[in-house]
N, CA, C and O atoms as a MOPAC input file, in Angstrom:
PM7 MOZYME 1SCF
protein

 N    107.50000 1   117.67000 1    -9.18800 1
 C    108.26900 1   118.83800 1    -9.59800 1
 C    107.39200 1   119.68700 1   -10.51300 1
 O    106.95900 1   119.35400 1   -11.61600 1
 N    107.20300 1   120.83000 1    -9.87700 1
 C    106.13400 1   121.86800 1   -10.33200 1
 C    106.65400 1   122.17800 1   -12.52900 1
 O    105.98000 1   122.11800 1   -13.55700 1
 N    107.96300 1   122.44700 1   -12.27200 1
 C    108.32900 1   122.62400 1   -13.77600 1
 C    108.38800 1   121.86700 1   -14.74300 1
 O    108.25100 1   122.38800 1   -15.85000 1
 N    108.61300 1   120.36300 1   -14.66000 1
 C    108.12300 1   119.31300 1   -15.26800 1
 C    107.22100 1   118.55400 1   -15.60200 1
 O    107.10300 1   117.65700 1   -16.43700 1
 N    106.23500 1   119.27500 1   -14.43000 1
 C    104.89300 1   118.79500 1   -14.89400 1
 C    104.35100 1   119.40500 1   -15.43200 1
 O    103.27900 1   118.89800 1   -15.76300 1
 N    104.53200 1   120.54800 1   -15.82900 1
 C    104.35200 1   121.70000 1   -16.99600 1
 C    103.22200 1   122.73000 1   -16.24100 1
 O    102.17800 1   123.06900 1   -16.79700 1
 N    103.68200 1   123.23400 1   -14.66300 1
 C    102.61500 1   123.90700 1   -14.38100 1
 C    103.36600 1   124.97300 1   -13.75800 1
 O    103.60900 1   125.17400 1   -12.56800 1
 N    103.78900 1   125.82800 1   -15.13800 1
 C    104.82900 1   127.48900 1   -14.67500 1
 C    104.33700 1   128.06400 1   -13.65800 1
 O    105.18200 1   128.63000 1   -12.96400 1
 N    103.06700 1   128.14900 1   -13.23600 1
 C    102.53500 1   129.26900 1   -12.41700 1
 C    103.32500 1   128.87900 1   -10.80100 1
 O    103.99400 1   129.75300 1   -10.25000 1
 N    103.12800 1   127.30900 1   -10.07200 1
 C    103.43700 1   127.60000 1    -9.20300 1
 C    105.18800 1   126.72700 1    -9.48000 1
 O    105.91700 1   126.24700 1    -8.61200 1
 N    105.34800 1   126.76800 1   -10.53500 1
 C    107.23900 1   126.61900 1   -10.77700 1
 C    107.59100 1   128.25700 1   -10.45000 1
 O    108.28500 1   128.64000 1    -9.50800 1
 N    107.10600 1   128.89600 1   -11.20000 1
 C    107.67700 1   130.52800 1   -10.89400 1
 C    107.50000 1   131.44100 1    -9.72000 1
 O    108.15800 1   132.47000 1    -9.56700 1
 N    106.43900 1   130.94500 1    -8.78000 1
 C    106.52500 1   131.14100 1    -7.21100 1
 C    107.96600 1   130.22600 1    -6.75400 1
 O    109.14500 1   130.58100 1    -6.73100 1
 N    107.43200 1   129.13800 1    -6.47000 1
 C    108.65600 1   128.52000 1    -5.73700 1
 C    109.60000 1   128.49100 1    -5.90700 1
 O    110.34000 1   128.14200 1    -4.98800 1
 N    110.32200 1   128.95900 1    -7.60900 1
 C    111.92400 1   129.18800 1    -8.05300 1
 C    111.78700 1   130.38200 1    -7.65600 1
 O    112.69500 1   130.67100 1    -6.87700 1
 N    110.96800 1   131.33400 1    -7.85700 1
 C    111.29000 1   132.82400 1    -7.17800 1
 C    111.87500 1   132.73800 1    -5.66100 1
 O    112.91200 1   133.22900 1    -5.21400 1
 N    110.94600 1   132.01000 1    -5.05900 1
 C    111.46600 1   132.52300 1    -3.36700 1
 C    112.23200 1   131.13900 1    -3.15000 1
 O    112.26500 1   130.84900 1    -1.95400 1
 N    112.81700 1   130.26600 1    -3.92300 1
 C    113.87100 1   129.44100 1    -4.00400 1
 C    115.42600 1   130.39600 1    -4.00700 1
 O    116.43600 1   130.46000 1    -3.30600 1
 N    114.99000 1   130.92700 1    -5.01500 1
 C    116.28200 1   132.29900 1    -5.62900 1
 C    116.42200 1   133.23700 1    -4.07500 1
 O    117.50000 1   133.22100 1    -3.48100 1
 N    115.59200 1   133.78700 1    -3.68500 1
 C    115.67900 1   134.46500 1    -2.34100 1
 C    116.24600 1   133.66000 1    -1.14700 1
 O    117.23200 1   134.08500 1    -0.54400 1
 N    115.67500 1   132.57300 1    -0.81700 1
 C    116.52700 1   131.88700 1     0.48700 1
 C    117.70800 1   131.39700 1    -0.12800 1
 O    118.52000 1   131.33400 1     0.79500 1
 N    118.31800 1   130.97200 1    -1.29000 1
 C    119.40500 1   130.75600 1    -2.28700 1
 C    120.40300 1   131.48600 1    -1.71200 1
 O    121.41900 1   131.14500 1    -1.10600 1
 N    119.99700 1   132.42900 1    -1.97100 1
 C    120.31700 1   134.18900 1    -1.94200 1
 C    121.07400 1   134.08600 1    -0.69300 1
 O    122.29300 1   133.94000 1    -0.59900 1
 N    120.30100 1   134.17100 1     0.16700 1
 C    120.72100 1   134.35800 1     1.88000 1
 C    121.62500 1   133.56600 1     2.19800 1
 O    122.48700 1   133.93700 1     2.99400 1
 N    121.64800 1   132.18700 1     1.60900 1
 C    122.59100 1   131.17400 1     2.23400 1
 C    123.72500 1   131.01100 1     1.93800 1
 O    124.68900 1   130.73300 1     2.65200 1
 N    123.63300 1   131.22100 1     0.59300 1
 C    125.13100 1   131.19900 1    -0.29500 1
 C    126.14900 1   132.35400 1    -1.08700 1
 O    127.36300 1   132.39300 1    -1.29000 1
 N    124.94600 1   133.31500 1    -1.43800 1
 C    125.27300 1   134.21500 1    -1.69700 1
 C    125.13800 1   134.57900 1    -3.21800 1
 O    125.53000 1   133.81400 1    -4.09900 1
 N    124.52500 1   135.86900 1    -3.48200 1
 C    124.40000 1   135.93800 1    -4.83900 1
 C    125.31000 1   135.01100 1    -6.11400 1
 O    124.81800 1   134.35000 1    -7.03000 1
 N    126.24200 1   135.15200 1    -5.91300 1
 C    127.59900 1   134.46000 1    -6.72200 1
 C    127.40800 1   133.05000 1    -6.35600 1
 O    128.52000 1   132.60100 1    -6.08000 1
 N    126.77700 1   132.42100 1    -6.26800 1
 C    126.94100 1   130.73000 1    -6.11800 1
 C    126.60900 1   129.76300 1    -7.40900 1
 O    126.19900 1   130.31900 1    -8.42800 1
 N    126.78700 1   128.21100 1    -7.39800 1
 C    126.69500 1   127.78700 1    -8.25400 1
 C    125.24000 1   127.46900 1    -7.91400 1
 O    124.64300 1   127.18000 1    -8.95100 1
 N    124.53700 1   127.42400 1    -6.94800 1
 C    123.09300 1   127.04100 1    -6.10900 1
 C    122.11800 1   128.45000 1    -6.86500 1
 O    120.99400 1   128.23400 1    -7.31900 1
 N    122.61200 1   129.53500 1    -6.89200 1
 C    121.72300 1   130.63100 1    -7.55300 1
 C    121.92600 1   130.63700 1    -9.05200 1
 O    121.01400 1   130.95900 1    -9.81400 1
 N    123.01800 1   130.31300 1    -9.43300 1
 C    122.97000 1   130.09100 1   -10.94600 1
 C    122.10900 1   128.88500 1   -11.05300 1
 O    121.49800 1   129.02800 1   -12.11200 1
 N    121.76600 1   127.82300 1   -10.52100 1
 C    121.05800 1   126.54800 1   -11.48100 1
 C    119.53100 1   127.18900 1   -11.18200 1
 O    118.57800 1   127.07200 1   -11.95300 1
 N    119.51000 1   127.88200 1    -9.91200 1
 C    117.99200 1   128.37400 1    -9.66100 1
 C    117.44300 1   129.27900 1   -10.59600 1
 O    116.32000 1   129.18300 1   -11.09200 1
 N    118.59000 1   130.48800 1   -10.90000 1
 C    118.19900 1   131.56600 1   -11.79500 1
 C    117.60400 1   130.82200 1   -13.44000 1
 O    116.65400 1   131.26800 1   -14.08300 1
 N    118.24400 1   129.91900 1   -13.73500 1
 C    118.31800 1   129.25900 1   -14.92300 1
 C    117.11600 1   128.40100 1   -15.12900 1
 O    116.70500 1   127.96600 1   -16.20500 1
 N    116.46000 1   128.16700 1   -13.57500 1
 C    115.44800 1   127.36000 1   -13.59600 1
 C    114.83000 1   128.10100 1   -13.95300 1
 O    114.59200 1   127.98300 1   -15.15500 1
 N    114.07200 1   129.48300 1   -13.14500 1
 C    113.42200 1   130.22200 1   -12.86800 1
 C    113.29900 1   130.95300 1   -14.78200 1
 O    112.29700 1   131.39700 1   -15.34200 1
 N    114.43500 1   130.84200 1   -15.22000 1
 C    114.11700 1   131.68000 1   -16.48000 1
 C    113.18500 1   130.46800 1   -17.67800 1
 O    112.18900 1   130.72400 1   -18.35600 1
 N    113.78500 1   129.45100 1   -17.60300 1
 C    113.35800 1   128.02200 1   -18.50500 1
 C    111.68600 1   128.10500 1   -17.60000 1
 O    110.70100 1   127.80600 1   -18.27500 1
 N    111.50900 1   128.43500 1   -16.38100 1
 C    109.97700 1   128.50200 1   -16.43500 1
 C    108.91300 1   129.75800 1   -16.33500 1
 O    107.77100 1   129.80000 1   -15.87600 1
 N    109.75800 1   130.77800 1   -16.95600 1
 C    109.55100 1   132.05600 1   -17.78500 1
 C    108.79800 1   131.77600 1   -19.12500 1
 O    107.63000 1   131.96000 1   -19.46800 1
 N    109.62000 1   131.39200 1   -19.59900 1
 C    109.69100 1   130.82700 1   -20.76200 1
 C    108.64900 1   130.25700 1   -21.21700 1
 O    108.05400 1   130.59300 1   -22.24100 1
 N    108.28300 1   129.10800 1   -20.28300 1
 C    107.10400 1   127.99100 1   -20.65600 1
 C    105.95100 1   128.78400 1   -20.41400 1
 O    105.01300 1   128.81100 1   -21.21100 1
 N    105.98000 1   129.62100 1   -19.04500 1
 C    104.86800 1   130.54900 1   -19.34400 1
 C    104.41600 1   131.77300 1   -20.13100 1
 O    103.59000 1   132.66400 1   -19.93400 1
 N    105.19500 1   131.49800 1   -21.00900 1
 C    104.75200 1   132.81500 1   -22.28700 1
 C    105.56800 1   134.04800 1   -21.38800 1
 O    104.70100 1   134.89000 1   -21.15400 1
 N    106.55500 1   134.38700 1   -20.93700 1
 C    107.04500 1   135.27300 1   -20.24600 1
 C    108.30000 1   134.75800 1   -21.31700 1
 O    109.14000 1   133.88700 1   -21.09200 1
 N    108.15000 1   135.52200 1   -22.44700 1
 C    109.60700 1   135.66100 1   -23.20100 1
 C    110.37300 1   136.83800 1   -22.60400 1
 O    111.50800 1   136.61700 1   -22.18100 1
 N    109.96300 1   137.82900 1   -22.54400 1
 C    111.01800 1   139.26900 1   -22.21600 1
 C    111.33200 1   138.98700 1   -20.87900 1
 O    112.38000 1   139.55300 1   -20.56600 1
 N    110.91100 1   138.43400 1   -20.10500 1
 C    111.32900 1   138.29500 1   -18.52600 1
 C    112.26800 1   137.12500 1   -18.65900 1
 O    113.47200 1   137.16800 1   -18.40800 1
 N    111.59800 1   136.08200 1   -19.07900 1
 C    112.74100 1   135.24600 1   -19.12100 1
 C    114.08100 1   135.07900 1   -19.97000 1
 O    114.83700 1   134.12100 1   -19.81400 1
 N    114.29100 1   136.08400 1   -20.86200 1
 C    115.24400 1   136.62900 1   -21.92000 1
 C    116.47500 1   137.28300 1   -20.32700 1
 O    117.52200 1   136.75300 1   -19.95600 1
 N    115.89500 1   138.34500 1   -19.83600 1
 C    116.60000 1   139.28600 1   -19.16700 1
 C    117.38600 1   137.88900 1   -17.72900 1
 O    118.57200 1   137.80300 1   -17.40900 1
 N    116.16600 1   137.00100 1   -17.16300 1
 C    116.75600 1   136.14400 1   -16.25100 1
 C    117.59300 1   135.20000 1   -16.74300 1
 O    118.30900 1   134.79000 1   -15.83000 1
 N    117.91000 1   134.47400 1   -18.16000 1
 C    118.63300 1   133.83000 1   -18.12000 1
 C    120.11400 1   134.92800 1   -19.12000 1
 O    121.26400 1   134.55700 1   -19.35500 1
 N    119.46900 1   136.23200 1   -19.47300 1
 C    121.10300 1   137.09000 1   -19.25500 1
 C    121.77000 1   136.69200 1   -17.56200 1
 O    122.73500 1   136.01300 1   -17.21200 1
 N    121.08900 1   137.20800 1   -17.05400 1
 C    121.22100 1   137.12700 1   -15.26500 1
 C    122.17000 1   135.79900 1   -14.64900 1
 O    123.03800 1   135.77300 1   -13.77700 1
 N    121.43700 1   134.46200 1   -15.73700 1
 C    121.96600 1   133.61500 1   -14.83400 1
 C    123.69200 1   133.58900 1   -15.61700 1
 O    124.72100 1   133.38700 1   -14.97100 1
 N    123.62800 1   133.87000 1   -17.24200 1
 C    124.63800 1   133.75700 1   -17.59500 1
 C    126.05300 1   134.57700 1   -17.39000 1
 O    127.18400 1   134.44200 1   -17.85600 1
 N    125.39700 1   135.55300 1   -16.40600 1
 C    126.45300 1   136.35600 1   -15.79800 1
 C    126.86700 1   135.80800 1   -14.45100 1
 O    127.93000 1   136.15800 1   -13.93700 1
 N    126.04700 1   134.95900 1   -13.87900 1
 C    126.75500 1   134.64800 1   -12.55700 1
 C    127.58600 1   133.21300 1   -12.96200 1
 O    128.77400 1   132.95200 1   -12.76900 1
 N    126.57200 1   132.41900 1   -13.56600 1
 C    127.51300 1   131.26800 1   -14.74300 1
 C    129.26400 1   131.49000 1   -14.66000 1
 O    130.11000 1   130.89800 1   -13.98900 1
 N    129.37500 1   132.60400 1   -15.64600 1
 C    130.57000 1   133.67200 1   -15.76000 1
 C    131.45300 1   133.49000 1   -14.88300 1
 O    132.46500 1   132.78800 1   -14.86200 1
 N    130.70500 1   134.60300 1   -13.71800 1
 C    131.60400 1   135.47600 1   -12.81600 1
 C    132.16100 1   134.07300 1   -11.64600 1
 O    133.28300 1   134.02200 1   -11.14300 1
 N    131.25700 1   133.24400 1   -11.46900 1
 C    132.02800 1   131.56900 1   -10.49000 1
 C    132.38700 1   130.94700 1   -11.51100 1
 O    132.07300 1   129.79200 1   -11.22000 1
 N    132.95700 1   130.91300 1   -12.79800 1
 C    133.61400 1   130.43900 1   -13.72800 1
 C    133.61000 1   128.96900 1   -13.27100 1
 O    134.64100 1   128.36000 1   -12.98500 1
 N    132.17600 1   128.36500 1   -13.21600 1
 C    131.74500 1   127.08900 1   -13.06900 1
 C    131.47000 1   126.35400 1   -14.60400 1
 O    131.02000 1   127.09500 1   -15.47700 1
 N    131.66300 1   125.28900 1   -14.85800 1
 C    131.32500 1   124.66400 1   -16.30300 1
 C    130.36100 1   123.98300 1   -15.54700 1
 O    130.49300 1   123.60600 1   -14.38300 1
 N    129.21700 1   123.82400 1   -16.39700 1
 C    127.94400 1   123.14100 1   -15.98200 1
 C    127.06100 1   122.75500 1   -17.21400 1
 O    127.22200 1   123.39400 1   -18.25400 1
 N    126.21700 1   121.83500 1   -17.16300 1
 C    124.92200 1   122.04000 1   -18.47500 1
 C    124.22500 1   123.11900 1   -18.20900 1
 O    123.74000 1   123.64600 1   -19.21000 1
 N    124.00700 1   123.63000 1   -17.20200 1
 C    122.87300 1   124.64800 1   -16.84700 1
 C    123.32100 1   126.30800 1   -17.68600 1
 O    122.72100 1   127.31000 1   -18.07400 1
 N    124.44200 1   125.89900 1   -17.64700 1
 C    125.29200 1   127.08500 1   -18.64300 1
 C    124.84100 1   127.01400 1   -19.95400 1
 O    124.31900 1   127.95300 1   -20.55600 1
 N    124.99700 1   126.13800 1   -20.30400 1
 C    124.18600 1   125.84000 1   -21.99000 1
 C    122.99800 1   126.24800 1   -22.09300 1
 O    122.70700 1   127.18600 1   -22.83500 1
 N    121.99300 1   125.51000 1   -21.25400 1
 C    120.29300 1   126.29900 1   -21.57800 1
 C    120.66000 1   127.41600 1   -20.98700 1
 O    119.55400 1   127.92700 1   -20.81200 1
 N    121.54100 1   128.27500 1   -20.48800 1
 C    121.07700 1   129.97500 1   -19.91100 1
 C    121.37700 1   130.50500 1   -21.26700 1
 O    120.64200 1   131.35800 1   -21.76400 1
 N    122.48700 1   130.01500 1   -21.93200 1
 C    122.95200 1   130.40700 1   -23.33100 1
 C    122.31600 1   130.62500 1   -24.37200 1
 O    122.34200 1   131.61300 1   -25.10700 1
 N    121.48500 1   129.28700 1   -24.47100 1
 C    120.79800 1   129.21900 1   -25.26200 1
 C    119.52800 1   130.40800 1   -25.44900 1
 O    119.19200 1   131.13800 1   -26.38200 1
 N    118.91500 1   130.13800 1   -23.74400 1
 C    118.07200 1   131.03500 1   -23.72200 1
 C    117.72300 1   132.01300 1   -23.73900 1
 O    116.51200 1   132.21900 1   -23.66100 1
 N    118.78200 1   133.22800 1   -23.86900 1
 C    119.18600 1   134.42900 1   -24.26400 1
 C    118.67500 1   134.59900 1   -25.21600 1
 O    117.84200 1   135.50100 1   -25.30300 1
 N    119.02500 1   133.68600 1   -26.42500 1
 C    118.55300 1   134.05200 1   -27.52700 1
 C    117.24100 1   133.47600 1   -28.10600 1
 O    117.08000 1   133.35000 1   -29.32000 1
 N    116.33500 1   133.13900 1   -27.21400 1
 C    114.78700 1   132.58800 1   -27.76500 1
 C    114.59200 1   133.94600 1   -29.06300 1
 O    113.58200 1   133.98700 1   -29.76700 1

């Protein structure tokens, strides 16, 4: 697993076009694009991408929201808003 082994560069390719076929299958509003978006921002993050990953885990905490899913993944988007 590219994000745990602490290597953002190709975590943030493959959660990117993770988020895109995500996208297609389920549909923006899913609980499958919220844990992706959330990934994708937590490996923002690790790569020194604070302002990008600030704005993606706003992103994920709005779809979080709007499928009024309870999850942990809700917590780190929360959190991560406010790095």
């Amino acid at each position: 697993d590219f994000l745990y082994g602490l290597e953002p560069e190709p975590a943030l390719t493959h959660l990117a076009r993770a988020r895109v076929d995500l996208t297609a299958a389920f549909g923006a509003k899913s609980r499958e694009v919220a844990i992706c978006t959330t990934d994708l921002a937590l490996a923002q993050s690790v790569a020194g991408r604070h302002a990008e990953a600030k704005e993606t885990f706003t992103r994920a905490v709005e779809v979080w929201r709007e499928i009024e899913v309870t999850h942990p993944s809700l917590a780190v988007a929360l959190l991560g808003q406010y790095q």
